[in-house]
Tab-separated table of C-alpha atoms in Angstrom:
chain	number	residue	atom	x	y	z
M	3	UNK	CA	18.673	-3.256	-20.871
M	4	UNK	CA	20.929	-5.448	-18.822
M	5	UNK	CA	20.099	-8.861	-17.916
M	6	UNK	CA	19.672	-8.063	-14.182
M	7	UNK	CA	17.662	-4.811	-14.974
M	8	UNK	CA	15.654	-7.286	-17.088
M	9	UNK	CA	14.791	-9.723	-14.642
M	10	UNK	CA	14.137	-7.031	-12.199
M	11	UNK	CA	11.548	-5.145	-14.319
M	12	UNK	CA	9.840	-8.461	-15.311
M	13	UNK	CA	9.973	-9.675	-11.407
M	14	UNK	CA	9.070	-6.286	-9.544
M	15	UNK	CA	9.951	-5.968	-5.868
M	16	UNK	CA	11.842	-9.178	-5.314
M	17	UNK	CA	12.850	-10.518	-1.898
M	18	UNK	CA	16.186	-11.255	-1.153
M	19	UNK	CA	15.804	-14.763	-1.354
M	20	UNK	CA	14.718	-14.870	-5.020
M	21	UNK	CA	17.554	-12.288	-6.286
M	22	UNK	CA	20.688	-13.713	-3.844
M	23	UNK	CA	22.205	-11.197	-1.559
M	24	UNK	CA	24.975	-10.955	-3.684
M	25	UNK	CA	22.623	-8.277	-6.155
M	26	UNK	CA	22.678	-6.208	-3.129
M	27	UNK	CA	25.485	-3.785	-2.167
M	28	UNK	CA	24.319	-3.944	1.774
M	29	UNK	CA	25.216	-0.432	2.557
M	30	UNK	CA	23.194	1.090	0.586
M	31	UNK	CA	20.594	-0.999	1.489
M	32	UNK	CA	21.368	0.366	5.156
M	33	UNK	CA	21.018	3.613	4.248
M	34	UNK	CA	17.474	3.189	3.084
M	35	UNK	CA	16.757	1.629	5.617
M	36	UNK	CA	17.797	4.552	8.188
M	37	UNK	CA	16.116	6.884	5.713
M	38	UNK	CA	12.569	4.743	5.951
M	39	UNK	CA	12.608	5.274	10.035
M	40	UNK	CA	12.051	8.821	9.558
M	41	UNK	CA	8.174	8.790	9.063
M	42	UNK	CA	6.945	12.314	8.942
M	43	UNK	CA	8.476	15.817	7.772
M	44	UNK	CA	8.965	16.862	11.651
M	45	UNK	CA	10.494	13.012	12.932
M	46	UNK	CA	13.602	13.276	14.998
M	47	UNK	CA	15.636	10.617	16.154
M	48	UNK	CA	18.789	9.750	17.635
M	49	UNK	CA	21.274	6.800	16.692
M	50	UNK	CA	19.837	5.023	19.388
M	51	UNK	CA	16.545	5.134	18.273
M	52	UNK	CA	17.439	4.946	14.099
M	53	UNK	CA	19.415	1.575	15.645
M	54	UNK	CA	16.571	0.154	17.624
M	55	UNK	CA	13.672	0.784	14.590
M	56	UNK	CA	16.237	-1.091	12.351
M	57	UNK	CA	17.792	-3.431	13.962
M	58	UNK	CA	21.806	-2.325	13.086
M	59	UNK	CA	23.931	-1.643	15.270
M	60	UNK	CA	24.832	1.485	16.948
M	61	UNK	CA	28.510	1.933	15.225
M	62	UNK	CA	26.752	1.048	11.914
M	63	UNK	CA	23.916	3.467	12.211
M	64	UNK	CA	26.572	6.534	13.294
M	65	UNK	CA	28.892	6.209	9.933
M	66	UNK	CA	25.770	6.076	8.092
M	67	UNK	CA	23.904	8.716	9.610
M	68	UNK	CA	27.226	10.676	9.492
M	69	UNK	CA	27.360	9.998	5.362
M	70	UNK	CA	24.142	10.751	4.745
M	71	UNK	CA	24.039	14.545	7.001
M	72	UNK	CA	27.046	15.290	4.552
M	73	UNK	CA	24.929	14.080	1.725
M	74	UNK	CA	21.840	16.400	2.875
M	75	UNK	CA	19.818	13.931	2.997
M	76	UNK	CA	19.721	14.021	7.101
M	77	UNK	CA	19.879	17.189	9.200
M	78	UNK	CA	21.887	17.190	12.576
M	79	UNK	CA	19.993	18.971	15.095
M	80	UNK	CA	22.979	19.947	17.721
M	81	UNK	CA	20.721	20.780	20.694
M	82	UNK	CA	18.854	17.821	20.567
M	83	UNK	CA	21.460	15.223	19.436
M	84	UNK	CA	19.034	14.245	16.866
M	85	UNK	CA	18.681	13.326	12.951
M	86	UNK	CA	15.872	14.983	10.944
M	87	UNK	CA	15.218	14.586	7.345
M	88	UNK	CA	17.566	16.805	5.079
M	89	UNK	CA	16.948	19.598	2.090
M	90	UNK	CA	18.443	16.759	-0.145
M	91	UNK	CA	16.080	14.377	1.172
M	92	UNK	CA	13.016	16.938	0.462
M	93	UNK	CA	14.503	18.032	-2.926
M	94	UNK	CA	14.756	14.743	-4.084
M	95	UNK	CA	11.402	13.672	-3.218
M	96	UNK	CA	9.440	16.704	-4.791
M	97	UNK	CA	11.135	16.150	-8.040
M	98	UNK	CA	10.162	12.923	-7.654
M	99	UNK	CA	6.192	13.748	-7.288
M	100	UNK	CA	6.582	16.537	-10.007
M	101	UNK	CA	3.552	16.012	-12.860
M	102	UNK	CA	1.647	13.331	-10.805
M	103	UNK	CA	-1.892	15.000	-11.459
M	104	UNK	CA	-3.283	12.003	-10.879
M	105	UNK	CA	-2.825	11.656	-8.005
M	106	UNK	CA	-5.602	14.513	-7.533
M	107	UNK	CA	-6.986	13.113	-10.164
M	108	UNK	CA	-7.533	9.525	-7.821
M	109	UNK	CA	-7.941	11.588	-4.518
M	110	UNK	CA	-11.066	13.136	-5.966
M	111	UNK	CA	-12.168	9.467	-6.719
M	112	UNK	CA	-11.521	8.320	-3.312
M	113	UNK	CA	-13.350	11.041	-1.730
M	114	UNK	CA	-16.367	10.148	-4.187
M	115	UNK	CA	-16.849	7.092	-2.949
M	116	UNK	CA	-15.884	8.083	0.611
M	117	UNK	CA	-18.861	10.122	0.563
M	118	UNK	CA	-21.374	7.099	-0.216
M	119	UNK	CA	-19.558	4.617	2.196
M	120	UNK	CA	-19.527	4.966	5.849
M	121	UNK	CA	-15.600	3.885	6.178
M	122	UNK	CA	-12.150	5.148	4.575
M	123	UNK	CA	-10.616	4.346	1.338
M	124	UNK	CA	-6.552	4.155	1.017
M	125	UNK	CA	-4.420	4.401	-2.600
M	126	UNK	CA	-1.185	2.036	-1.446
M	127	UNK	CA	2.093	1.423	-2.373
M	128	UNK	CA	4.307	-1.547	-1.197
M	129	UNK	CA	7.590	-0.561	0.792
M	130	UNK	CA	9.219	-3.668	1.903
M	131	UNK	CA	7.141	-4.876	4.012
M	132	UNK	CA	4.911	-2.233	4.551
M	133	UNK	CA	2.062	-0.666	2.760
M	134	UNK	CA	2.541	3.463	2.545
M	135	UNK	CA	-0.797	5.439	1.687
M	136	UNK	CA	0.041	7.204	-1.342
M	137	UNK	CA	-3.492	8.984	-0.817
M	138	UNK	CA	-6.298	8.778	1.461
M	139	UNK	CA	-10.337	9.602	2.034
M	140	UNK	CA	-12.765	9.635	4.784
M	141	UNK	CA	-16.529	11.013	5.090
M	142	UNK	CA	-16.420	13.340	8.196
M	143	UNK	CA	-19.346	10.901	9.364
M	144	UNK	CA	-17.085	7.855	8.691
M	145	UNK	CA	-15.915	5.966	11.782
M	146	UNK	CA	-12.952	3.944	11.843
M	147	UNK	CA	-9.434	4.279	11.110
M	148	UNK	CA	-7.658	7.283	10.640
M	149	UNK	CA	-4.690	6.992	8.721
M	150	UNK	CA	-2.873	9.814	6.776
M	151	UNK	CA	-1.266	10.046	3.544
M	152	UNK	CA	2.170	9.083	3.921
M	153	UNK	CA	0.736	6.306	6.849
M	154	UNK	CA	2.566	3.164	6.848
M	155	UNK	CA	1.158	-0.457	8.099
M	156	UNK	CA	2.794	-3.968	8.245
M	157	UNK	CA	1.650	-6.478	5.539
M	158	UNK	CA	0.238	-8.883	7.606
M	159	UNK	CA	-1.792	-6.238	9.352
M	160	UNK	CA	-3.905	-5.095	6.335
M	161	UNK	CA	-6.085	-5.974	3.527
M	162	UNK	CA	-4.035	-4.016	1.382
M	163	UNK	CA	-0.961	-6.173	2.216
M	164	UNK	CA	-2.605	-9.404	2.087
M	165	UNK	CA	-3.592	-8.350	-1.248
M	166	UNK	CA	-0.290	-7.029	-2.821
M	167	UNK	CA	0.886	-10.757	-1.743
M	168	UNK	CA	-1.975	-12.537	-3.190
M	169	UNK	CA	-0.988	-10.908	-6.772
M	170	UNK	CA	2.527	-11.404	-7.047
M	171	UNK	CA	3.574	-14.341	-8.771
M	172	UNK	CA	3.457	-17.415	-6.407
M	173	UNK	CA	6.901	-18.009	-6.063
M	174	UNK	CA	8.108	-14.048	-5.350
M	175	UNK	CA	5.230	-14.040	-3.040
M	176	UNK	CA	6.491	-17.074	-1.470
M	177	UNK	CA	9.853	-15.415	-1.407
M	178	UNK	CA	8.647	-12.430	0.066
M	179	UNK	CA	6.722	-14.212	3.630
M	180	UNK	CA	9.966	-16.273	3.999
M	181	UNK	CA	12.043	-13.106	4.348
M	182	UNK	CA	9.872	-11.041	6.321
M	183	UNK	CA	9.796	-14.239	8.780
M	184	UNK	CA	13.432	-12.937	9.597
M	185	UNK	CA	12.245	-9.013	10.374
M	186	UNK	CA	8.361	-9.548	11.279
M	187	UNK	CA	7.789	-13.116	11.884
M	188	UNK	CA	4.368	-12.588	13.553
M	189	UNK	CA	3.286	-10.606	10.295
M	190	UNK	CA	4.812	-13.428	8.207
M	191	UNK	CA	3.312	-16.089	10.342
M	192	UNK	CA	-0.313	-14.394	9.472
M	193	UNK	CA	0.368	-14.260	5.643
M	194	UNK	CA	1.510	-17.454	5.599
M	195	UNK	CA	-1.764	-18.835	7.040
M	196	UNK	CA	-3.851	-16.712	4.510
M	197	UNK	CA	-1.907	-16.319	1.526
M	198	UNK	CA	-3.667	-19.641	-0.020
M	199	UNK	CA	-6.872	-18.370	0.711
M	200	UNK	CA	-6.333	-15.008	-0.213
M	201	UNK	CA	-5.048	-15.867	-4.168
M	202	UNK	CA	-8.250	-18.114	-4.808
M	203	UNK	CA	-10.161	-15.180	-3.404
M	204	UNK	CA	-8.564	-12.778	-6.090
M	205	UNK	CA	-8.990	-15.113	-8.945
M	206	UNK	CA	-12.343	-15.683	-8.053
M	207	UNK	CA	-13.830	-12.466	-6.562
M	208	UNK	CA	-11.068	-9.850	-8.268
M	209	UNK	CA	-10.859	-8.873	-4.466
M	210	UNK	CA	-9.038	-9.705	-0.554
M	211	UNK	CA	-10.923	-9.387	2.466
M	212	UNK	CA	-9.566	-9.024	5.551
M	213	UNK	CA	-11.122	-8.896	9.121
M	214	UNK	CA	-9.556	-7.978	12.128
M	215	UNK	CA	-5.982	-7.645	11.011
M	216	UNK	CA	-4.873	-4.057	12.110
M	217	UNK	CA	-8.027	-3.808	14.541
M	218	UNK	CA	-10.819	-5.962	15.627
M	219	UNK	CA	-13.596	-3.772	14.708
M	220	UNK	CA	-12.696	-3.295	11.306
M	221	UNK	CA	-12.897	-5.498	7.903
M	222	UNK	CA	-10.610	-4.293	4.897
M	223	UNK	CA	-11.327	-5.609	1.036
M	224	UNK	CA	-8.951	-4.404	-1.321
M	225	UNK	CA	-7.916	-4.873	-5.063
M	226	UNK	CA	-4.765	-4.790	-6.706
M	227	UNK	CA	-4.303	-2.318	-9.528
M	228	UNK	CA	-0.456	-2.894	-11.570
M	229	UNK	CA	1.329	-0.137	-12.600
M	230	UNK	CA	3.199	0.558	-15.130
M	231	UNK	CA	5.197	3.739	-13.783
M	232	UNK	CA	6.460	1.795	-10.504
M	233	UNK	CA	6.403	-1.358	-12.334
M	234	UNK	CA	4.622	-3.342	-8.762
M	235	UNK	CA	1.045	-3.362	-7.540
M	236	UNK	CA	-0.553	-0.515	-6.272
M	237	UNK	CA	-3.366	-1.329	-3.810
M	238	UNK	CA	-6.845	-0.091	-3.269
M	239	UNK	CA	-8.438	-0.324	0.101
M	240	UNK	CA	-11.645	0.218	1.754
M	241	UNK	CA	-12.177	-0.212	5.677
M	242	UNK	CA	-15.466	-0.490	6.926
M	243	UNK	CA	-16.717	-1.264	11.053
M	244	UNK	CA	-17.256	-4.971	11.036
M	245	UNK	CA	-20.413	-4.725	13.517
M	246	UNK	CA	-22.074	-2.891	10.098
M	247	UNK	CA	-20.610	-5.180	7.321
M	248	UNK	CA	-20.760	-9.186	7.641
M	249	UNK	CA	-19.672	-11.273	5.207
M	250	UNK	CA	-23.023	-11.034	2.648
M	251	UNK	CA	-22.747	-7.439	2.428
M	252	UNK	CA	-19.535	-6.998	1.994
M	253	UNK	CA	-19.376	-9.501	-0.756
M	254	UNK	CA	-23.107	-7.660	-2.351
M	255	UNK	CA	-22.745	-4.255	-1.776
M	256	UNK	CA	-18.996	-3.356	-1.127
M	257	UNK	CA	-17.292	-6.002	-3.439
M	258	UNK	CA	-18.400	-4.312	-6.832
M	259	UNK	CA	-18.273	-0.815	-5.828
M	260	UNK	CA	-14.198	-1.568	-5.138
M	261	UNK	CA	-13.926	-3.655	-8.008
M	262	UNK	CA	-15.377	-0.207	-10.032
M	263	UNK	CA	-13.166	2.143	-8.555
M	264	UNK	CA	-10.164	-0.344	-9.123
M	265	UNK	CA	-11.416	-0.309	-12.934
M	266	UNK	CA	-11.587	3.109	-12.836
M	267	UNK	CA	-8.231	4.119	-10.926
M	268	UNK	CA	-6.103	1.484	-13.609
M	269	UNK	CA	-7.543	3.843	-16.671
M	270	UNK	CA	-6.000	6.613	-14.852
M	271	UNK	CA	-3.123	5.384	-14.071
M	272	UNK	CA	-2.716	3.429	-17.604
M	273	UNK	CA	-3.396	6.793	-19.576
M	274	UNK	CA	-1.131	8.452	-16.722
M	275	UNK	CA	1.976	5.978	-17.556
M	276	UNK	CA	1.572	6.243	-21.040
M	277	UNK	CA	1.417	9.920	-21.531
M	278	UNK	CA	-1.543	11.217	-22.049
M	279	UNK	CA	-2.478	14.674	-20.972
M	280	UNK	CA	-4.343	15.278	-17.343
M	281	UNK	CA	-7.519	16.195	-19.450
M	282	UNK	CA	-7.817	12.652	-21.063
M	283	UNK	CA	-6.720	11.333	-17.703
M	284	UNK	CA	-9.585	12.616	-15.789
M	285	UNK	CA	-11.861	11.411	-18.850
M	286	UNK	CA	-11.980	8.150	-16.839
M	287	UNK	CA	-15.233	6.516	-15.946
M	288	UNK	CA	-16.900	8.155	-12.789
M	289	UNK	CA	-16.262	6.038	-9.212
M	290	UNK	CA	-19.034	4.226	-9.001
M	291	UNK	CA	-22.438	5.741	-7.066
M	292	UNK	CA	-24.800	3.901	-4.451
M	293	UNK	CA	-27.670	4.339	-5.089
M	294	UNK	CA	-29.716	4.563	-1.972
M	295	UNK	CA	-33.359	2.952	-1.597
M	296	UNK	CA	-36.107	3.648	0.941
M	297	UNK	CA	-35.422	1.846	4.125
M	298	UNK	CA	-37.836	0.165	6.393
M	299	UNK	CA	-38.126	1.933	9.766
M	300	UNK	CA	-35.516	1.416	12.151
M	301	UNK	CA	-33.160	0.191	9.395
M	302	UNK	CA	-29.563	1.780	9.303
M	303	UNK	CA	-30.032	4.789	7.460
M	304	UNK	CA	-26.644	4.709	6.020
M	305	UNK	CA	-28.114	1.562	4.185
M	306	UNK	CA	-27.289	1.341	0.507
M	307	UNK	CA	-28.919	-0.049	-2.681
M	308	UNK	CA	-27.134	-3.910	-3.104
M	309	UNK	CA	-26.002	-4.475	-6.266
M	310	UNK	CA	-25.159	-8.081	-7.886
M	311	UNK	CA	-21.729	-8.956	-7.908
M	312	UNK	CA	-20.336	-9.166	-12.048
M	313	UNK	CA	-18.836	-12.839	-12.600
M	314	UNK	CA	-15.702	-13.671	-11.373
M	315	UNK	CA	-12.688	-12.101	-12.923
M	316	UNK	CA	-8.931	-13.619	-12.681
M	317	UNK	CA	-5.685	-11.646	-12.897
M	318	UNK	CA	-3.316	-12.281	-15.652
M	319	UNK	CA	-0.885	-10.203	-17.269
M	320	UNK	CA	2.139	-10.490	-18.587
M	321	UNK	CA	5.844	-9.371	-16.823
M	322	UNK	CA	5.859	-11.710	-13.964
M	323	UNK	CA	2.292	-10.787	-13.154
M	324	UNK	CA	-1.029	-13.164	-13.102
């Protein structure tokens, strides 16, 4: 392996800062860039729009959209003057999912514990600076969010980003907030305020909380889960309505059953990355079950067993990781 592919594999998802712009060919970056605006199978957009979501220019944005419709990966819709994702584009991105099992395999686990809690769980994936839901669960009795798979959130705005910062080495994380300051500064601004914070709450706690961040009835903890295959964090996260959850319960009753299911979902994805049949895969331990107690009357009914928090677990690894 090269010496760049070598420091890119030990650094993960560097900002541009840390690498030098002169590691990246700019048009290509571009093109990525046009390609991330279309969010959805059915988005359409026009140059006008592709240049106003990414901040090119117009002139820029029609060569590239131009390339890439004689690539396949964009469709030209005549009659509406728009861009649509391409078969290329589609092609590219099955082959890409092919023999993920676990993914099901990690759905089912979500859903598990989406049953017990009264609030939705997201699987995450950094994208920039976004967070993409690779998969997603909800009780039909949850309230909150509703998100999709394929949903995609600023950093600042969740508990999933705050935690993808918190454990990435301090100096790429660092590297990261500065850059985003250019594209997002509001989102940076936030990190910036919390990202001290956030890293003593992950060596202490194994977890992030959030409150208030994408909405102001709802508190996010999440834990970051590194992965082998996509060599960068992936990111468990579970919303819950703030008026049910204060601080204390969050930390007594929500904080282990995440820390579990992040346990549980790195076995998976560890056995996943190194080969092992879906069979062993789904041999990993069960999410983790509430166990409910009688409640007093008038208590919340959707009141769970608390369970002690285990001590306090850091993050180290090796590869540029704590």
């Amino acid at each position: 392996m090269g010496r760049r592919s070598e420091r890119l594999t030990k650094q993960g998802m560097l900002a541009s800062d840390q690498t030098g712009e002169g590691d990246v060919i700019q048009v290509v970056s571009r093109a990525f860039d046009i390609l991330r605006c279309f969010e959805g199978h059915d988005a359409r957009l026009g140059n006008l729009e592709i240049s106003k979501r990414c901040g090119l220019p117009r002139s820029t944005v029609s060569r590239l959209t131009h390339t890439l419709t004689r690539m396949g990966q964009l469709a030209y819709l005549p009659g509406d003057q728009k861009y649509r994702i391409g078969s290329s584009a589609v092609a590219m991105s099955t082959s890409m999912t092919r023999g993920l099992q676990v993914r099901n395999l990690i759905r089912m686990r979500l859903q598990e514990v989406a049953e017990q809690i009264p609030g939705t769980i997201g699987f995450t994936i950094p994208d920039r600076h976004h967070m993409v839901y690779l998969e997603y669960a909800r009780a039909d009795h949850a309230l909150g969010l509703h998100s999709t798979t394929g949903s995609r959130i600023a950093m600042g705005r969740t508990a999933a980003g705050h935690t993808y910062l918190a454990a990435l080495d301090e100096d790429v994380g660092n590297a990261l907030i500065k850059e985003m300051s250019r594209e997002m500064p509001e989102e940076a601004e936030i990190l910036r305020g919390r990202i001290e914070e956030n890293r003593r709450s992950l060596r202490d706690h194994g977890y992030v909380i959030a409150s208030g961040m994408f909405s102001p009835h709802i508190t996010g903890i999440a834990v970051p889960i590194w992965s082998p295959h996509y060599q960068t964090y992936v990111v468990v996260v579970i919303g819950v309505l703030s008026a049910m959850y204060d601080d204390e319960r969050m930390a007594t009753e929500v904080g282990p059953i995440i820390r579990q299911l992040g346990d549980t979902i790195s076995v998976m994805i560890q056995n996943a990355d190194s080969g092992l049949t879906t069979a062993a895969v789904s041999s990993a331990p069960s999410a983790p079950t509430i166990h409910k107690k009688m409640l007093p009357e008038g208590m919340n009914e959707l009141e769970a067993g608390t369970r002690r928090p285990g001590p306090a677990r850091s993050l180290r690894a090796g590869d540029g990781r704590r």
